[in-house]
């Protein structure tokens, strides 16, 4: 997932960092590739890009420290792009191997606010495997579609029965409710979904993240980062979760200014 | 962008809400489509889905109240998926028409943490138009690539010269720095990029969002929501921005618990 192949679109960048040693050569490179820069601009860009290259190599080493843990993040048309991006990104930063999974196929899928995200696998393939955590994002439309998917429903039921972490956010808990999974547990969701869920669950509306055993729920896009950090903490440990929080500038003193 | 066509994947859902009136009929529908549910489950799913349908219709009406404003969000391989998803989603909630734009083509593009996002247009096409705001996200790799793109550089320079809002977050300010845009202005970025940027700008490292005239900058994934809300406030007005903050549960008292 973090193989070198993924960065193959920057051959020129790798090339000059490896093969040149002087500003003169570097300027030639820049004048060939970015003709509009004046020499002094070339030096500026050089500084940016060489510093960037060092940071990139450092950052990739850090990411390679995998936790050996796995997550399945399921979504479909109408799911929330904020939730998908935030959760998969943060879990991957925590060294968790995340499968971003669609319901049917791997075509780019239109999310709730029209961003197209391409799933890496489908629930039909992913359901053959076990994951340390399964995450169900919201987006009302997406949750309504997922609530009707039998393969997903059966898979979630089995996953939860086997005592592994099940996490849902925003309208995602509707998918659990429709399948009567973890009925009677403490749970939260996007506030507008309370009337549907309080019939089945002990609904909590004054906490942004609610954990009841192996069920973890949260409320909406604005709470997605803290939710993803909580999943990271449970699966990869609190040291790693704190590192990630720092890395993305989510430390409380920064976030709440 | 919010046309009815985008929701065409749920014909059965539209069908039963329009065409059935009784729980009996509804249960028949559910037993046909979700055979594993017992009758009492069917009623539960029915409540979820009918309530959901009402919410969806309400939500779509609200989104149709466009501001008449436009935004261009440019990204490429290695850009941060959190930034792309958060900014495009929040701006669209604020009624701003957002073009999610790649550098070259409209193929799904691998972001910094391996989520594939499909751009809707390319900079070569988008640069023929003017937008109320152009947004440059971070992701070091993506910013390094964008810093070298001449079409983008010239476009950003012209956009800023014409007095329209230019917004960059995380490593995005590197793209402005490489093109000497707004040199001398107050600016912030992802903290690790300070040494590169402080040579050209008045670097600010104790504010999470910095505005200097038509230049707006911010620091990283953890500050992306507040950054997007600030863009919304400037472009679509503070009433709209506050509505969006409430909608996504980003009110300060909720966020900072």
XYZ file of C-alpha atoms in Angstrom:
514
model
C 0.000 0.000 0.000
C 2.941 2.293 0.575
C 5.139 0.751 -2.114
C 7.562 2.848 -4.071
C 5.506 2.264 -7.191
C 2.862 4.584 -5.894
C 5.176 7.528 -6.337
C 6.255 6.725 -9.869
C 4.813 9.908 -11.286
C 7.771 11.979 -10.122
C 10.742 10.451 -11.949
C 12.336 13.831 -12.669
C 12.213 14.710 -9.005
C 13.944 11.481 -7.965
C 16.378 11.921 -10.809
C 17.750 15.300 -9.866
C 17.993 14.587 -6.185
C 20.058 11.509 -6.932
C 22.130 12.788 -9.827
C 22.982 16.438 -9.358
C 25.106 18.156 -6.820
C 25.341 21.808 -7.735
C 23.009 24.758 -8.065
C 24.239 25.275 -11.639
C 23.139 21.814 -12.739
C 19.932 22.216 -10.809
C 19.158 25.505 -12.524
C 19.685 23.837 -15.894
C 17.148 21.229 -14.882
C 14.693 23.886 -13.785
C 15.210 25.988 -16.886
C 14.523 22.945 -19.018
C 11.439 21.944 -17.100
C 10.055 25.227 -15.790
C 11.132 27.699 -18.449
C 9.353 30.694 -17.033
C 11.425 30.890 -13.826
C 14.266 33.365 -13.562
C 17.521 32.036 -12.005
C 16.718 33.390 -8.546
C 13.312 31.710 -8.723
C 15.016 28.490 -9.694
C 17.037 28.593 -6.486
C 13.868 29.136 -4.478
C 12.114 26.224 -6.134
C 15.258 24.160 -5.643
C 15.198 24.795 -1.911
C 11.514 23.890 -1.727
C 11.898 20.700 -3.684
C 15.090 19.393 -2.092
C 13.710 20.055 1.386
C 10.498 18.405 0.248
C 12.344 15.336 -0.973
C 14.049 14.886 2.395
C 10.698 15.226 4.176
C 9.088 12.773 1.810
C 11.695 10.090 2.417
C 11.415 10.588 6.166
C 7.659 10.471 6.040
C 7.613 7.256 3.985
C 9.910 5.537 6.485
C 7.526 6.435 9.295
C 4.541 5.084 7.385
C 6.282 1.784 6.801
C 6.082 1.077 10.520
C 2.875 -0.920 10.114
C 0.882 -2.097 13.112
C -0.074 -5.406 11.470
C -3.713 -4.440 12.009
C -6.419 -4.185 9.376
C -9.559 -2.140 8.808
C -12.429 -2.364 6.357
C -14.136 0.931 5.468
C -17.323 0.331 3.491
C -19.035 3.023 1.427
C -21.329 3.477 -1.537
C -22.960 6.200 -3.639
C -24.097 8.977 -1.325
C -21.663 8.212 1.492
C -19.881 11.200 3.041
C -16.554 11.990 1.380
C -15.277 13.780 4.484
C -15.828 10.644 6.540
C -14.196 8.314 4.002
C -11.137 10.525 3.503
C -10.635 11.425 7.160
C -11.029 7.892 8.524
C -8.938 6.090 5.890
C -6.170 8.713 6.040
C -5.904 8.757 9.826
C -6.039 4.960 10.196
C -3.302 4.597 7.569
C -1.160 7.157 9.365
C -1.568 4.951 12.449
C -0.070 2.035 10.489
C -3.392 0.229 10.028
C -3.890 -1.383 6.615
C -7.208 -0.002 5.375
C -9.349 -1.497 2.593
C -11.620 1.182 1.130
C -14.502 -0.972 -0.033
C -17.538 -0.369 -2.258
C -20.725 -2.392 -2.385
C -20.553 -3.611 -5.969
C -17.480 -2.848 -8.002
C -14.402 -0.658 -8.158
C -15.772 2.136 -10.349
C -15.397 5.724 -9.042
C -18.410 6.319 -6.811
C -20.212 9.628 -6.362
C -20.232 10.643 -2.702
C -22.813 12.808 -0.944
C -21.261 16.114 -2.002
C -20.292 14.915 -5.490
C -16.648 13.986 -4.969
C -15.860 10.740 -6.837
C -13.891 8.184 -4.794
C -12.722 4.894 -6.293
C -13.114 1.862 -4.019
C -10.256 -0.646 -3.922
C -12.449 -3.692 -3.445
C -16.103 -4.737 -3.089
C -17.960 -6.153 -0.112
C -18.410 -9.415 -2.002
C -14.648 -9.884 -2.151
C -13.796 -8.259 1.194
C -16.350 -10.355 3.094
C -14.134 -13.417 2.547
C -11.625 -11.910 5.024
C -11.604 -10.813 8.654
C -10.548 -7.322 9.781
C -9.678 -5.898 13.183
C -12.266 -3.149 12.687
C -15.084 -2.498 10.238
C -16.110 1.139 9.788
C -19.469 2.332 8.432
C -19.540 6.023 7.477
C -22.619 8.185 7.166
C -24.081 10.154 4.390
C -27.801 9.445 4.605
C -28.167 8.185 1.055
C -25.193 5.848 1.371
C -26.371 4.511 4.729
C -29.859 3.815 3.324
C -28.342 1.806 0.471
C -25.983 -0.080 2.781
C -28.852 -0.864 5.173
C -30.452 -2.901 2.380
C -27.347 -4.881 1.375
C -27.645 -8.471 2.608
C -23.993 -9.395 2.142
C -22.915 -6.419 4.220
C -25.592 -7.024 6.877
C -24.590 -10.663 7.368
C -20.912 -9.769 7.382
C -21.334 -7.049 10.037
C -23.407 -9.376 12.208
C -20.736 -12.104 12.065
C -17.891 -9.594 12.602
C -19.566 -8.211 15.736
C -20.498 -11.662 17.066
C -16.854 -12.672 16.830
C -15.950 -9.836 19.204
C -14.165 -7.474 16.839
C -14.550 -3.694 16.804
C -17.495 -2.264 14.849
C -17.424 1.498 14.285
C -20.116 3.702 12.743
C -20.470 7.471 12.425
C -23.083 10.040 11.378
C -25.908 8.093 9.642
C -23.750 4.922 9.597
C -25.450 3.521 12.741
C -28.656 3.143 10.657
C -26.941 0.215 8.910
C -26.431 -1.472 12.273
C -29.971 -0.662 13.376
C -31.505 -2.107 10.214
C -29.690 -5.354 10.979
C -30.425 -5.265 14.740
C -26.711 -5.465 15.481
C -25.688 -4.669 19.080
C -29.310 -3.875 19.969
C -29.629 -2.409 23.473
C -26.105 -0.947 23.510
C -25.182 2.688 24.192
C -24.815 4.500 20.858
C -24.830 7.899 19.171
C -25.245 9.153 15.580
C -25.969 12.263 13.526
C -28.527 14.018 15.764
C -31.357 13.883 13.202
C -31.225 10.060 13.280
C -31.996 9.842 17.011
C -35.735 9.109 16.550
C -34.929 6.051 14.432
C -32.174 4.670 16.650
C -33.520 5.300 20.152
C -36.104 2.556 19.592
C -33.337 -0.049 19.477
C -30.394 1.479 21.350
C -29.643 3.424 24.518
C -29.213 6.667 22.602
C -26.574 9.106 23.874
C -26.721 12.695 22.653
C -24.280 14.514 24.908
C -21.057 12.727 23.933
C -19.344 13.021 20.549
C -17.823 9.520 20.717
C -19.579 6.645 22.479
C -18.001 3.259 23.186
C -19.989 0.301 24.480
C -17.793 -2.794 24.424
C -16.901 -3.486 20.795
C -19.356 -0.895 19.441
C -17.924 2.563 18.739
C -20.122 5.361 17.361
C -19.859 9.081 16.652
C -21.934 11.973 15.358
C -20.901 13.667 12.093
C -18.240 15.170 9.808
C -17.154 17.602 12.537
C -16.361 14.729 14.905
C -14.777 12.431 12.277
C -11.146 13.194 13.158
C -11.595 12.466 16.841
C -13.559 9.313 15.937
C -10.761 8.117 13.632
C -8.172 8.858 16.317
C -10.223 6.836 18.822
C -10.317 3.869 16.425
C -6.537 4.254 15.994
C -6.090 4.314 19.761
C -8.103 1.110 20.236
C -6.497 -0.764 17.325
C -2.933 0.600 17.184
C -2.438 1.946 20.709
C -2.618 5.352 22.347
C 1.042 6.254 21.666
C 0.485 5.857 17.922
C -2.837 7.742 18.075
C -1.172 10.651 19.840
C 1.601 10.707 17.232
C -0.989 10.900 14.468
C -2.925 13.635 16.245
C 0.273 15.654 16.465
C 1.178 14.948 12.833
C -2.154 16.246 11.507
C -2.194 19.189 13.962
C -5.151 17.873 15.924
C -3.679 18.433 19.356
C -6.353 20.000 21.506
C -4.571 23.304 21.981
C -4.238 23.763 18.210
C -7.668 22.460 17.285
C -9.603 24.532 19.741
C -8.019 27.935 19.241
C -24.045 19.484 -9.666
C -26.964 18.602 -7.438
C -29.164 17.293 -10.229
C -31.621 14.495 -9.585
C -29.597 12.266 -11.884
C -26.934 11.961 -9.260
C -29.311 9.958 -7.110
C -30.396 7.505 -9.791
C -28.922 4.510 -7.985
C -31.885 4.270 -5.608
C -34.867 3.597 -7.867
C -36.393 1.037 -5.503
C -36.251 3.499 -2.642
C -38.001 6.219 -4.617
C -40.459 3.650 -5.862
C -41.756 2.427 -2.567
C -41.976 5.831 -0.972
C -44.103 7.027 -3.863
C -46.172 3.914 -4.477
C -46.960 2.173 -1.236
C -49.090 3.240 1.638
C -49.302 0.382 4.079
C -46.933 -1.563 6.267
C -48.212 -4.764 4.673
C -47.178 -3.676 1.207
C -43.953 -2.356 2.594
C -43.172 -5.649 4.244
C -43.789 -7.421 0.945
C -41.271 -5.097 -0.644
C -38.774 -5.747 2.096
C -39.292 -9.494 2.037
C -38.674 -9.486 -1.683
C -35.589 -7.328 -1.484
C -34.139 -8.162 1.941
C -35.252 -11.739 2.458
C -33.385 -12.270 5.704
C -35.427 -9.745 7.701
C -38.233 -10.891 9.952
C -41.497 -8.839 9.799
C -40.627 -6.781 12.876
C -37.247 -5.988 11.336
C -39.027 -4.910 8.178
C -40.980 -2.336 10.145
C -37.762 -1.023 11.666
C -36.077 -0.726 8.293
C -39.206 0.921 6.951
C -39.077 3.604 9.634
C -35.394 4.208 8.948
C -35.838 4.463 5.231
C -39.013 6.545 5.151
C -37.576 8.991 7.673
C -34.398 9.006 5.632
C -36.300 9.803 2.456
C -37.940 12.828 4.085
C -34.559 14.055 5.338
C -33.011 13.552 1.943
C -35.639 15.615 0.167
C -35.298 18.384 2.732
C -31.521 18.310 2.489
C -31.536 18.517 -1.307
C -33.816 21.554 -1.228
C -31.399 23.316 1.121
C -28.437 22.535 -1.137
C -30.213 24.000 -4.122
C -29.972 27.441 -2.548
C -26.781 28.272 -4.457
C -24.766 31.382 -3.709
C -23.875 31.980 -7.367
C -20.213 31.834 -6.330
C -17.564 29.520 -7.717
C -14.408 27.828 -6.459
C -11.594 25.938 -8.135
C -9.884 23.277 -6.009
C -6.735 21.984 -7.715
C -5.036 18.719 -6.770
C -2.798 16.012 -8.178
C -1.167 12.714 -7.232
C 0.032 12.951 -3.652
C -2.350 15.724 -2.580
C -4.067 15.233 0.780
C -7.417 13.449 0.519
C -8.619 14.939 3.818
C -8.058 18.442 2.464
C -9.758 17.764 -0.884
C -12.811 16.096 0.680
C -13.230 18.543 3.562
C -12.844 21.707 1.489
C -15.004 20.653 -1.477
C -17.738 19.257 0.791
C -17.934 22.316 3.054
C -17.834 24.830 0.185
C -20.615 22.940 -1.599
C -22.702 22.921 1.576
C -22.252 26.706 1.584
C -23.819 26.834 -1.899
C -20.521 27.493 -3.703
C -20.107 25.672 -7.016
C -16.802 23.815 -6.691
C -14.734 22.411 -9.563
C -12.467 19.638 -8.300
C -9.633 19.922 -10.776
C -6.641 17.720 -11.655
C -3.471 18.776 -13.423
C -3.709 16.584 -16.501
C -6.809 14.516 -17.028
C -9.858 13.156 -15.275
C -8.515 9.730 -14.319
C -8.836 8.693 -10.647
C -5.779 10.111 -8.913
C -3.935 8.529 -5.995
C -3.829 10.909 -3.035
C -1.193 11.035 -0.300
C -2.736 8.270 1.792
C -3.768 6.150 -1.199
C -7.431 7.142 -1.582
C -8.274 7.532 -5.284
C -10.243 10.707 -6.125
C -11.459 11.435 -9.655
C -11.063 15.057 -10.789
C -13.946 16.621 -12.697
C -11.787 18.780 -14.929
C -8.143 19.621 -15.639
C -6.213 22.860 -15.079
C -5.841 23.213 -18.844
C -9.618 23.414 -19.235
C -10.386 25.186 -15.951
C -7.815 27.933 -16.590
C -10.081 29.306 -19.340
C -12.515 30.450 -16.625
C -12.453 32.751 -13.622
C -13.440 31.638 -10.112
C -14.230 33.569 -6.941
C -11.639 31.536 -5.056
C -8.870 29.122 -6.015
C -7.803 26.631 -3.352
C -4.459 24.794 -3.255
C -4.375 21.870 -0.819
C -1.279 20.319 0.682
C 0.140 16.891 0.649
C 3.864 17.437 0.120
C 4.148 15.296 -2.974
C 1.165 16.943 -4.636
C 2.385 20.449 -3.776
C 5.825 19.671 -5.226
C 4.247 18.550 -8.490
C 1.910 21.556 -8.624
C 4.835 23.920 -7.919
C 6.348 22.823 -11.234
C 3.205 23.199 -13.362
C 3.500 26.302 -15.543
C -0.170 26.502 -16.506
C -1.179 26.462 -12.865
C 1.533 28.948 -11.866
C 0.515 31.484 -14.506
C -3.153 31.010 -13.697
C -2.649 31.556 -9.953
C -0.559 34.664 -10.613
C -3.255 36.161 -12.853
C -6.068 35.173 -10.448
C -4.312 36.875 -7.529
C -3.383 39.966 -9.570
C -7.055 40.409 -10.450
C -7.878 40.692 -6.753
C -9.673 37.412 -6.174
C -9.261 35.163 -3.142
C -6.354 32.709 -3.187
C -6.395 30.060 -0.465
C -3.720 27.481 0.372
C -3.333 25.026 3.233
C -0.719 22.642 4.662
C 2.053 22.342 2.002
C -0.133 24.182 -0.553
C 1.627 27.536 0.124
C 4.778 26.023 -1.465
C 2.992 26.336 -4.819
C 2.533 30.062 -4.219
C 6.105 30.455 -2.989
C 7.566 28.703 -6.037
C 5.723 31.249 -8.196
C 6.543 34.238 -5.939
C 2.853 34.992 -5.579
C 1.915 37.468 -2.828
C 5.558 37.676 -1.733
C 5.953 39.655 1.490
C 2.448 38.878 2.763
C 1.569 37.315 6.132
C 1.148 33.555 5.656
C 1.164 30.199 7.445
C 1.528 26.557 6.355
C 2.250 23.062 7.663
C 4.868 23.824 10.350
C 7.649 21.793 8.683
C 7.471 24.081 5.638
C 8.305 27.224 7.626
C 12.045 27.251 6.680
C 11.140 27.322 2.972
C 8.445 29.965 3.213
C 9.852 32.425 5.736
C 12.393 33.532 3.133
C 9.587 35.001 0.999
C 6.710 35.663 3.385
C 6.035 37.108 6.834
C 5.613 33.661 8.361
C 3.022 33.290 11.138
C 3.186 30.198 13.330
C 0.815 30.994 16.176
C -2.459 31.287 14.217
C -4.230 28.382 12.515
C -5.781 30.574 9.800
C -4.017 33.674 8.463
C -5.633 36.234 6.165
C -3.641 39.006 4.481
C -5.873 40.783 1.973
C -6.835 38.245 -0.691
C -4.389 35.619 0.567
C -5.788 33.040 2.997
C -3.595 30.260 4.417
C -3.849 27.518 7.025
C -1.756 24.751 8.581
C -2.840 21.128 8.067
C -5.521 18.421 8.000
C -6.534 19.218 11.587
C -7.309 22.824 10.654
C -8.975 22.056 7.298
C -12.576 22.379 8.498
C -12.052 25.783 10.053
C -10.144 26.866 6.922
C -13.008 25.734 4.660
C -15.522 27.501 6.891
C -13.440 30.685 6.673
C -13.433 30.479 2.854
C -17.223 29.939 3.000
C -17.598 32.969 5.266
C -15.600 35.208 2.893
C -17.283 33.949 -0.295
C -20.820 33.078 0.789
C -21.248 35.163 3.959
C -20.998 34.488 7.673
C -24.655 33.450 8.075
C -24.174 30.641 5.543
C -20.838 29.625 7.096
C -22.453 29.374 10.533
C -25.281 27.250 9.096
C -22.728 24.865 7.578
C -20.720 24.693 10.815
C -23.907 23.722 12.652
C -24.877 21.197 9.954
C -21.578 19.324 10.170
C -21.439 19.590 13.992
C -18.462 21.910 14.007
C -19.828 24.405 16.490
C -17.077 25.236 18.937
C -18.773 23.726 21.951
C -19.230 20.393 20.148
C -15.841 20.360 18.443
C -13.820 21.112 21.511
C -15.375 18.755 24.015
